[in-house]
Amino acid sequence: MISIKGLRKVFTSENKELTAVDDLTLDIKEGEIFGVIGYSGAGKSTFIRLLNRLEEPSSGNVVIDKQEITALKANELRTARQDIGMIFQHFNLLWSRTVEDNIAFPLEIAGVPKAERVNRVQELIRLVGLSGREKAYPSQLSGGQKQRVGIARALANNPKVLLCDEATSALDPETTNAILDLLVDINQNLGLTIILITHEMHVIRKICHRVAVMEQGKIVEQGDVLEVFTHPKEKVTKKFVAQVMGSDEHDQSEELYYLIENFKKGKLIRLHFLGETTNQTLISQLAKNFPVDINILQGKITQTQAGGYGTLVIQFSGDSSEIEKAIQFIQKETSVEVEVIKDAK
């Protein structure tokens, strides 16, 4: 659906060059929600503006639905942008226009007849949950309502791609979740490809299928969200995962470090649950089948679009041979990953 090759953007100021996006290559599948995460200054907002040429690339090319965006002339680009909706962190609404007039604006530019515009606007107002607010002005709306207007406006011309530049970072957590739920509904019901830029890992966790991590203008890691959560490779990725999982870059919280240092008996085990395994009654099975004592010390679970991911730290104590049998049972009979943190023999 979207193919990006060798994309680069260099800004020049006072005879100094700043490379904001550096040789970025990426493929995004049709109908997926693809997240791009990075800290401030990573180049992610410049990247997303290069996709519809709100910023002109220094080099490289972008192909969306078999059309090379970077090769289009000005009049061709105006037409192509109708297939690329965009929503912004600070809404970018027209403050002198009502909700329905804001949504109708791109339809006016596209030359859509008035009767058709009216029907389309009402359809979009229902879709984003703004019925009854048609005549309100932006100053009369909450942050979440403003972003719903922004989403409706971005969808006005039935785009194939929706670009979201920090679309929830100006919103409170409850409103953020509501907007993310709306984006998921749009993705599923309209089959829309969504590219979402953020610095918040819980946004990636909640709605994205795949993710790319940006640092200093480059993509340093990418993959399925669940895989990135469970096996982060880069230091920056581990920091983002820690936002959600509550662990530091070495995956050892202060509590766990204390447990390790003071562990004197048996085996200290960390279990990694993926997808459907998060619903398994594993501890109950172990207690019934093996004469060992099991003490649950620490646990965390989170949900992604691809399923759940969780860790559980437990203490096994008792006969060493029975402990080994219990561990072998987990390894052979389940898909739960086992990590022995400490063996206090």
Short mmCIF file of C-alpha atoms in Angstrom, two decimals:
data_model
loop_
_atom_site.label_atom_id
_atom_site.label_comp_id
_atom_site.label_asym_id
_atom_site.label_seq_id
_atom_site.Cartn_x
_atom_site.Cartn_y
_atom_site.Cartn_z
CA MET A 1 0.00 0.00 0.00
CA ILE A 2 2.74 2.46 1.04
CA SER A 3 6.35 2.06 0.01
CA ILE A 4 9.00 4.49 1.27
CA LYS A 5 12.56 4.22 0.03
CA GLY A 6 15.64 6.25 0.99
CA LEU A 7 13.55 9.15 2.32
CA ARG A 8 15.69 12.03 3.55
CA LYS A 9 15.02 15.56 4.73
CA VAL A 10 17.77 18.08 5.44
CA PHE A 11 17.00 21.53 6.81
CA THR A 12 19.50 24.33 6.25
CA SER A 13 19.71 27.29 8.63
CA GLU A 14 22.50 29.86 8.90
CA ASN A 15 24.75 27.69 6.73
CA LYS A 16 24.20 24.73 9.04
CA GLU A 17 22.54 21.49 8.00
CA LEU A 18 20.19 19.44 10.17
CA THR A 19 19.16 15.99 8.96
CA ALA A 20 15.66 15.41 10.33
CA VAL A 21 14.91 12.20 8.38
CA ASP A 22 17.86 10.09 7.34
CA ASP A 23 17.62 7.41 4.62
CA LEU A 24 14.31 6.02 5.85
CA THR A 25 12.95 2.90 4.13
CA LEU A 26 9.64 1.38 5.15
CA ASP A 27 6.68 -0.63 3.79
CA ILE A 28 3.19 -0.30 5.25
CA LYS A 29 0.44 -2.80 4.46
CA GLU A 30 -3.03 -1.91 3.26
CA GLY A 31 -5.59 -1.72 6.05
CA GLU A 32 -3.17 -1.78 8.98
CA ILE A 33 -2.63 0.69 11.78
CA PHE A 34 1.08 1.42 11.71
CA GLY A 35 2.67 3.30 14.58
CA VAL A 36 5.83 5.40 14.49
CA ILE A 37 7.20 6.22 17.93
CA GLY A 38 10.09 8.39 19.00
CA TYR A 39 11.07 11.05 21.50
CA SER A 40 10.98 14.75 20.63
CA GLY A 41 13.50 15.53 17.92
CA ALA A 42 13.53 11.99 16.52
CA GLY A 43 12.15 13.25 13.18
CA LYS A 44 8.78 11.51 13.29
CA SER A 45 6.61 14.59 12.63
CA THR A 46 8.83 15.61 9.73
CA PHE A 47 8.54 12.06 8.40
CA ILE A 48 4.74 12.07 8.38
CA ARG A 49 4.64 15.49 6.68
CA LEU A 50 6.91 14.14 3.95
CA LEU A 51 4.33 11.50 3.08
CA ASN A 52 1.87 14.08 1.69
CA ARG A 53 4.59 16.59 0.85
CA LEU A 54 3.66 19.20 3.40
CA GLU A 55 7.44 19.03 3.64
CA GLU A 56 9.43 18.49 0.46
CA PRO A 57 11.91 15.60 0.71
CA SER A 58 15.58 16.22 0.03
CA SER A 59 15.79 12.78 -1.59
CA GLY A 60 14.04 9.42 -1.75
CA ASN A 61 10.54 8.52 -2.88
CA VAL A 62 7.10 7.76 -1.47
CA VAL A 63 4.60 5.53 -3.28
CA ILE A 64 1.01 5.38 -2.02
CA ASP A 65 -1.39 2.98 -3.71
CA LYS A 66 0.94 2.64 -6.74
CA GLN A 67 1.22 6.40 -7.18
CA GLU A 68 4.62 8.03 -6.61
CA ILE A 69 3.76 11.05 -4.50
CA THR A 70 7.28 12.48 -4.67
CA ALA A 71 7.12 12.70 -8.47
CA LEU A 72 3.83 14.60 -8.76
CA LYS A 73 3.52 18.15 -10.05
CA ALA A 74 1.62 20.74 -7.99
CA ASN A 75 -1.79 20.24 -9.60
CA GLU A 76 -1.42 16.45 -9.51
CA LEU A 77 -0.42 16.62 -5.85
CA ARG A 78 -3.55 18.58 -4.93
CA THR A 79 -5.68 15.79 -6.39
CA ALA A 80 -3.60 13.04 -4.77
CA ARG A 81 -3.94 14.65 -1.35
CA GLN A 82 -7.68 13.97 -1.44
CA ASP A 83 -6.74 10.32 -0.87
CA ILE A 84 -4.55 11.22 2.13
CA GLY A 85 -6.39 12.54 5.19
CA MET A 86 -4.47 14.10 8.08
CA ILE A 87 -5.28 14.95 11.68
CA PHE A 88 -3.12 17.14 13.89
CA GLN A 89 -2.12 17.45 17.54
CA HIS A 90 -3.71 20.91 17.90
CA PHE A 91 -6.71 20.21 15.67
CA ASN A 92 -6.08 23.00 13.09
CA LEU A 93 -9.78 23.88 12.89
CA LEU A 94 -11.22 27.03 11.33
CA TRP A 95 -12.40 28.93 14.40
CA SER A 96 -14.89 31.11 12.52
CA ARG A 97 -16.70 28.04 11.12
CA THR A 98 -19.15 25.69 12.79
CA VAL A 99 -18.58 21.95 13.17
CA GLU A 100 -20.45 21.14 9.97
CA ASP A 101 -18.72 23.93 8.04
CA ASN A 102 -15.29 22.73 9.18
CA ILE A 103 -16.08 19.23 7.97
CA ALA A 104 -17.49 20.55 4.68
CA PHE A 105 -14.41 22.66 3.93
CA PRO A 106 -12.36 20.01 2.05
CA LEU A 107 -15.47 19.04 0.11
CA GLU A 108 -15.88 22.66 -1.00
CA ILE A 109 -12.28 22.76 -2.18
CA ALA A 110 -12.82 19.53 -4.10
CA GLY A 111 -15.85 21.04 -5.86
CA VAL A 112 -18.43 18.64 -4.42
CA PRO A 113 -22.04 19.83 -5.09
CA LYS A 114 -23.80 21.35 -2.08
CA ALA A 115 -26.51 18.68 -1.69
CA GLU A 116 -23.85 15.96 -1.73
CA ARG A 117 -21.75 17.93 0.75
CA VAL A 118 -24.64 18.23 3.20
CA ASN A 119 -25.33 14.48 3.11
CA ARG A 120 -21.67 13.60 3.50
CA VAL A 121 -21.20 15.99 6.44
CA GLN A 122 -24.19 14.52 8.29
CA GLU A 123 -22.88 11.02 7.67
CA LEU A 124 -19.49 11.96 9.11
CA ILE A 125 -20.99 13.73 12.12
CA ARG A 126 -22.82 10.51 13.02
CA LEU A 127 -19.69 8.44 12.40
CA VAL A 128 -17.54 10.42 14.86
CA GLY A 129 -20.26 10.83 17.49
CA LEU A 130 -20.98 14.56 17.20
CA SER A 131 -24.72 14.50 16.57
CA GLY A 132 -26.32 17.58 18.14
CA ARG A 133 -23.12 19.65 17.89
CA GLU A 134 -23.40 20.54 14.19
CA LYS A 135 -23.88 24.28 14.80
CA ALA A 136 -21.28 24.64 17.54
CA TYR A 137 -18.03 26.56 17.01
CA PRO A 138 -14.63 25.12 18.01
CA SER A 139 -14.45 27.44 21.04
CA GLN A 140 -17.58 25.70 22.37
CA LEU A 141 -16.10 22.19 22.11
CA SER A 142 -13.97 20.06 24.40
CA GLY A 143 -10.56 18.83 23.23
CA GLY A 144 -11.95 15.42 22.37
CA GLN A 145 -14.82 16.94 20.39
CA LYS A 146 -12.39 19.16 18.46
CA GLN A 147 -10.34 16.12 17.51
CA ARG A 148 -13.49 14.31 16.39
CA VAL A 149 -14.17 17.26 14.08
CA GLY A 150 -10.59 16.95 12.82
CA ILE A 151 -11.09 13.25 12.15
CA ALA A 152 -14.39 13.84 10.34
CA ARG A 153 -12.80 16.56 8.20
CA ALA A 154 -9.89 14.25 7.34
CA LEU A 155 -12.36 11.57 6.22
CA ALA A 156 -14.50 13.90 4.13
CA ASN A 157 -13.08 12.91 0.74
CA ASN A 158 -13.03 9.17 1.48
CA PRO A 159 -9.24 8.92 1.73
CA LYS A 160 -7.31 5.67 1.45
CA VAL A 161 -4.77 6.71 4.08
CA LEU A 162 -5.14 8.62 7.34
CA LEU A 163 -2.07 10.32 8.82
CA CYS A 164 -2.21 11.10 12.54
CA ASP A 165 0.44 13.46 13.90
CA GLU A 166 0.40 13.21 17.72
CA ALA A 167 -3.38 13.13 17.48
CA THR A 168 -3.95 12.38 21.18
CA SER A 169 -1.04 14.04 22.98
CA ALA A 170 -3.06 17.18 23.79
CA LEU A 171 -5.87 15.13 25.36
CA ASP A 172 -6.48 13.68 28.81
CA PRO A 173 -6.19 9.87 29.24
CA GLU A 174 -9.94 9.15 29.14
CA THR A 175 -10.45 11.25 26.02
CA THR A 176 -7.34 9.71 24.45
CA ASN A 177 -8.81 6.22 24.87
CA ALA A 178 -12.10 7.34 23.31
CA ILE A 179 -10.31 8.81 20.27
CA LEU A 180 -8.17 5.67 19.90
CA ASP A 181 -11.31 3.51 20.03
CA LEU A 182 -12.80 5.69 17.29
CA LEU A 183 -9.70 5.23 15.12
CA VAL A 184 -9.91 1.45 15.56
CA ASP A 185 -13.59 1.51 14.52
CA ILE A 186 -12.72 3.59 11.44
CA ASN A 187 -9.90 1.23 10.54
CA GLN A 188 -12.10 -1.84 10.86
CA ASN A 189 -15.27 -0.48 9.29
CA LEU A 190 -13.72 1.53 6.45
CA GLY A 191 -10.59 -0.56 5.86
CA LEU A 192 -8.56 2.61 6.14
CA THR A 193 -4.76 2.45 6.40
CA ILE A 194 -3.68 4.55 9.38
CA ILE A 195 -0.20 5.85 10.17
CA LEU A 196 0.02 7.13 13.72
CA ILE A 197 2.88 9.24 15.07
CA THR A 198 3.31 9.36 18.84
CA HIS A 199 5.77 9.50 21.73
CA GLU A 200 3.48 7.43 23.97
CA MET A 201 3.91 3.65 23.99
CA HIS A 202 0.46 2.98 25.44
CA VAL A 203 -1.03 4.48 22.25
CA ILE A 204 1.01 2.01 20.19
CA ARG A 205 0.04 -0.83 22.50
CA LYS A 206 -3.65 -0.09 22.34
CA ILE A 207 -4.33 0.15 18.60
CA CYS A 208 -1.31 -0.50 16.36
CA HIS A 209 -0.58 -3.70 14.46
CA ARG A 210 3.06 -2.87 13.72
CA VAL A 211 5.47 -0.22 14.96
CA ALA A 212 8.69 1.49 13.90
CA VAL A 213 10.94 3.18 16.46
CA MET A 214 12.69 6.36 15.32
CA GLU A 215 15.82 7.90 16.77
CA GLN A 216 17.89 10.73 15.25
CA GLY A 217 15.98 10.55 11.97
CA LYS A 218 16.44 6.81 11.48
CA ILE A 219 14.29 3.76 12.09
CA VAL A 220 16.26 1.73 14.61
CA GLU A 221 13.73 -1.07 15.18
CA GLN A 222 10.45 -2.24 13.71
CA GLY A 223 8.10 -5.20 13.82
CA ASP A 224 4.78 -6.51 15.10
CA VAL A 225 3.78 -4.68 18.26
CA LEU A 226 3.63 -7.85 20.36
CA GLU A 227 7.09 -8.94 19.18
CA VAL A 228 8.58 -5.52 19.91
CA PHE A 229 6.99 -5.53 23.37
CA THR A 230 8.29 -8.97 24.24
CA HIS A 231 11.75 -8.74 22.69
CA PRO A 232 12.83 -5.09 22.42
CA LYS A 233 16.37 -4.87 21.06
CA GLU A 234 17.40 -1.22 21.11
CA LYS A 235 17.92 0.88 24.23
CA VAL A 236 15.34 3.45 23.14
CA THR A 237 12.76 0.72 22.48
CA LYS A 238 13.30 -0.76 25.93
CA LYS A 239 12.63 2.67 27.45
CA PHE A 240 9.33 2.94 25.57
CA VAL A 241 8.27 -0.57 26.62
CA ALA A 242 9.08 0.39 30.20
CA GLN A 243 6.43 3.13 29.97
CA VAL A 244 3.79 0.41 29.81
CA MET A 245 5.36 -2.57 31.55
CA GLY A 246 6.85 -0.65 34.46
CA SER A 247 10.42 -1.97 34.21
CA ASP A 248 13.75 -0.31 33.52
CA GLU A 249 15.96 -0.99 30.50
CA HIS A 250 17.33 -4.17 32.10
CA ASP A 251 13.76 -5.29 32.84
CA GLN A 252 14.49 -5.22 36.57
CA SER A 253 12.44 -2.89 38.69
CA GLU A 254 13.72 -1.90 42.11
CA GLU A 255 11.30 -4.40 43.63
CA LEU A 256 12.63 -7.25 41.51
CA TYR A 257 16.22 -6.23 42.23
CA TYR A 258 15.41 -6.42 45.94
CA LEU A 259 13.86 -9.88 45.49
CA ILE A 260 16.93 -11.16 43.65
CA GLU A 261 19.36 -9.81 46.22
CA ASN A 262 17.43 -11.31 49.13
CA PHE A 263 16.39 -14.60 47.54
CA LYS A 264 17.67 -17.49 49.69
CA LYS A 265 15.56 -20.56 48.91
CA GLY A 266 14.51 -22.53 45.81
CA LYS A 267 14.35 -21.09 42.29
CA LEU A 268 13.27 -17.62 41.26
CA ILE A 269 11.44 -17.93 37.92
CA ARG A 270 10.06 -15.36 35.50
CA LEU A 271 7.27 -16.57 33.20
CA HIS A 272 6.51 -14.75 29.92
CA PHE A 273 2.93 -15.10 28.69
CA LEU A 274 2.03 -14.28 25.08
CA GLY A 275 -1.35 -14.03 23.37
CA GLU A 276 -3.76 -16.74 24.49
CA THR A 277 -1.31 -18.05 27.08
CA THR A 278 -2.25 -15.09 29.29
CA ASN A 279 -5.57 -16.87 29.89
CA GLN A 280 -4.02 -20.20 30.94
CA THR A 281 -4.52 -21.42 34.50
CA LEU A 282 -0.87 -22.40 34.69
CA ILE A 283 -0.26 -21.85 38.40
CA SER A 284 -3.31 -23.93 39.27
CA GLN A 285 -2.08 -26.77 37.03
CA LEU A 286 1.37 -26.71 38.61
CA ALA A 287 -0.04 -26.75 42.14
CA LYS A 288 -2.24 -29.77 41.34
CA ASN A 289 0.38 -31.83 39.49
CA PHE A 290 3.65 -31.18 41.33
CA PRO A 291 4.47 -31.33 45.07
CA VAL A 292 6.21 -27.96 45.13
CA ASP A 293 5.45 -24.70 46.90
CA ILE A 294 4.69 -21.76 44.58
CA ASN A 295 4.84 -18.18 45.77
CA ILE A 296 3.75 -15.40 43.39
CA LEU A 297 6.05 -12.42 43.91
CA GLN A 298 5.40 -9.98 41.07
CA GLY A 299 3.25 -9.77 37.94
CA LYS A 300 2.25 -7.48 35.09
CA ILE A 301 -0.02 -7.93 32.08
CA THR A 302 -0.93 -5.62 29.23
CA GLN A 303 -3.01 -5.94 26.08
CA THR A 304 -2.05 -5.22 22.46
CA GLN A 305 -4.00 -5.51 19.23
CA ALA A 306 -2.37 -8.92 18.69
CA GLY A 307 -3.18 -10.22 22.17
CA GLY A 308 -1.94 -10.03 25.71
CA TYR A 309 1.60 -9.97 27.03
CA GLY A 310 2.49 -10.50 30.64
CA THR A 311 5.24 -11.50 33.04
CA LEU A 312 4.93 -13.32 36.34
CA VAL A 313 7.76 -13.74 38.84
CA ILE A 314 7.34 -16.78 41.09
CA GLN A 315 9.31 -18.69 43.69
CA PHE A 316 9.54 -22.47 43.46
CA SER A 317 10.60 -24.22 46.66
CA GLY A 318 10.70 -27.89 47.65
CA ASP A 319 12.41 -30.96 46.26
CA SER A 320 14.79 -29.91 43.47
CA SER A 321 13.84 -32.81 41.20
CA GLU A 322 10.14 -31.91 41.47
CA ILE A 323 10.95 -28.27 40.71
CA GLU A 324 12.79 -29.38 37.57
CA LYS A 325 9.79 -31.52 36.55
CA ALA A 326 7.50 -28.50 36.96
CA ILE A 327 9.78 -26.33 34.82
CA GLN A 328 10.01 -29.04 32.14
CA PHE A 329 6.21 -29.27 32.14
CA ILE A 330 5.93 -25.55 31.41
CA GLN A 331 8.55 -25.72 28.66
CA LYS A 332 7.15 -28.82 26.91
CA GLU A 333 3.40 -28.61 27.49
CA THR A 334 2.77 -24.88 27.19
CA SER A 335 3.95 -21.95 25.08
CA VAL A 336 4.85 -19.94 28.17
CA GLU A 337 8.52 -18.90 28.15
CA VAL A 338 10.54 -19.74 31.27
CA GLU A 339 13.47 -17.72 32.58
CA VAL A 340 15.38 -18.80 35.69
CA ILE A 341 16.42 -15.57 37.39
CA LYS A 342 18.18 -17.12 40.41
CA ASP A 343 18.82 -20.59 41.74
CA ALA A 344 19.48 -20.53 45.49
CA LYS A 345 20.94 -23.99 46.04
#
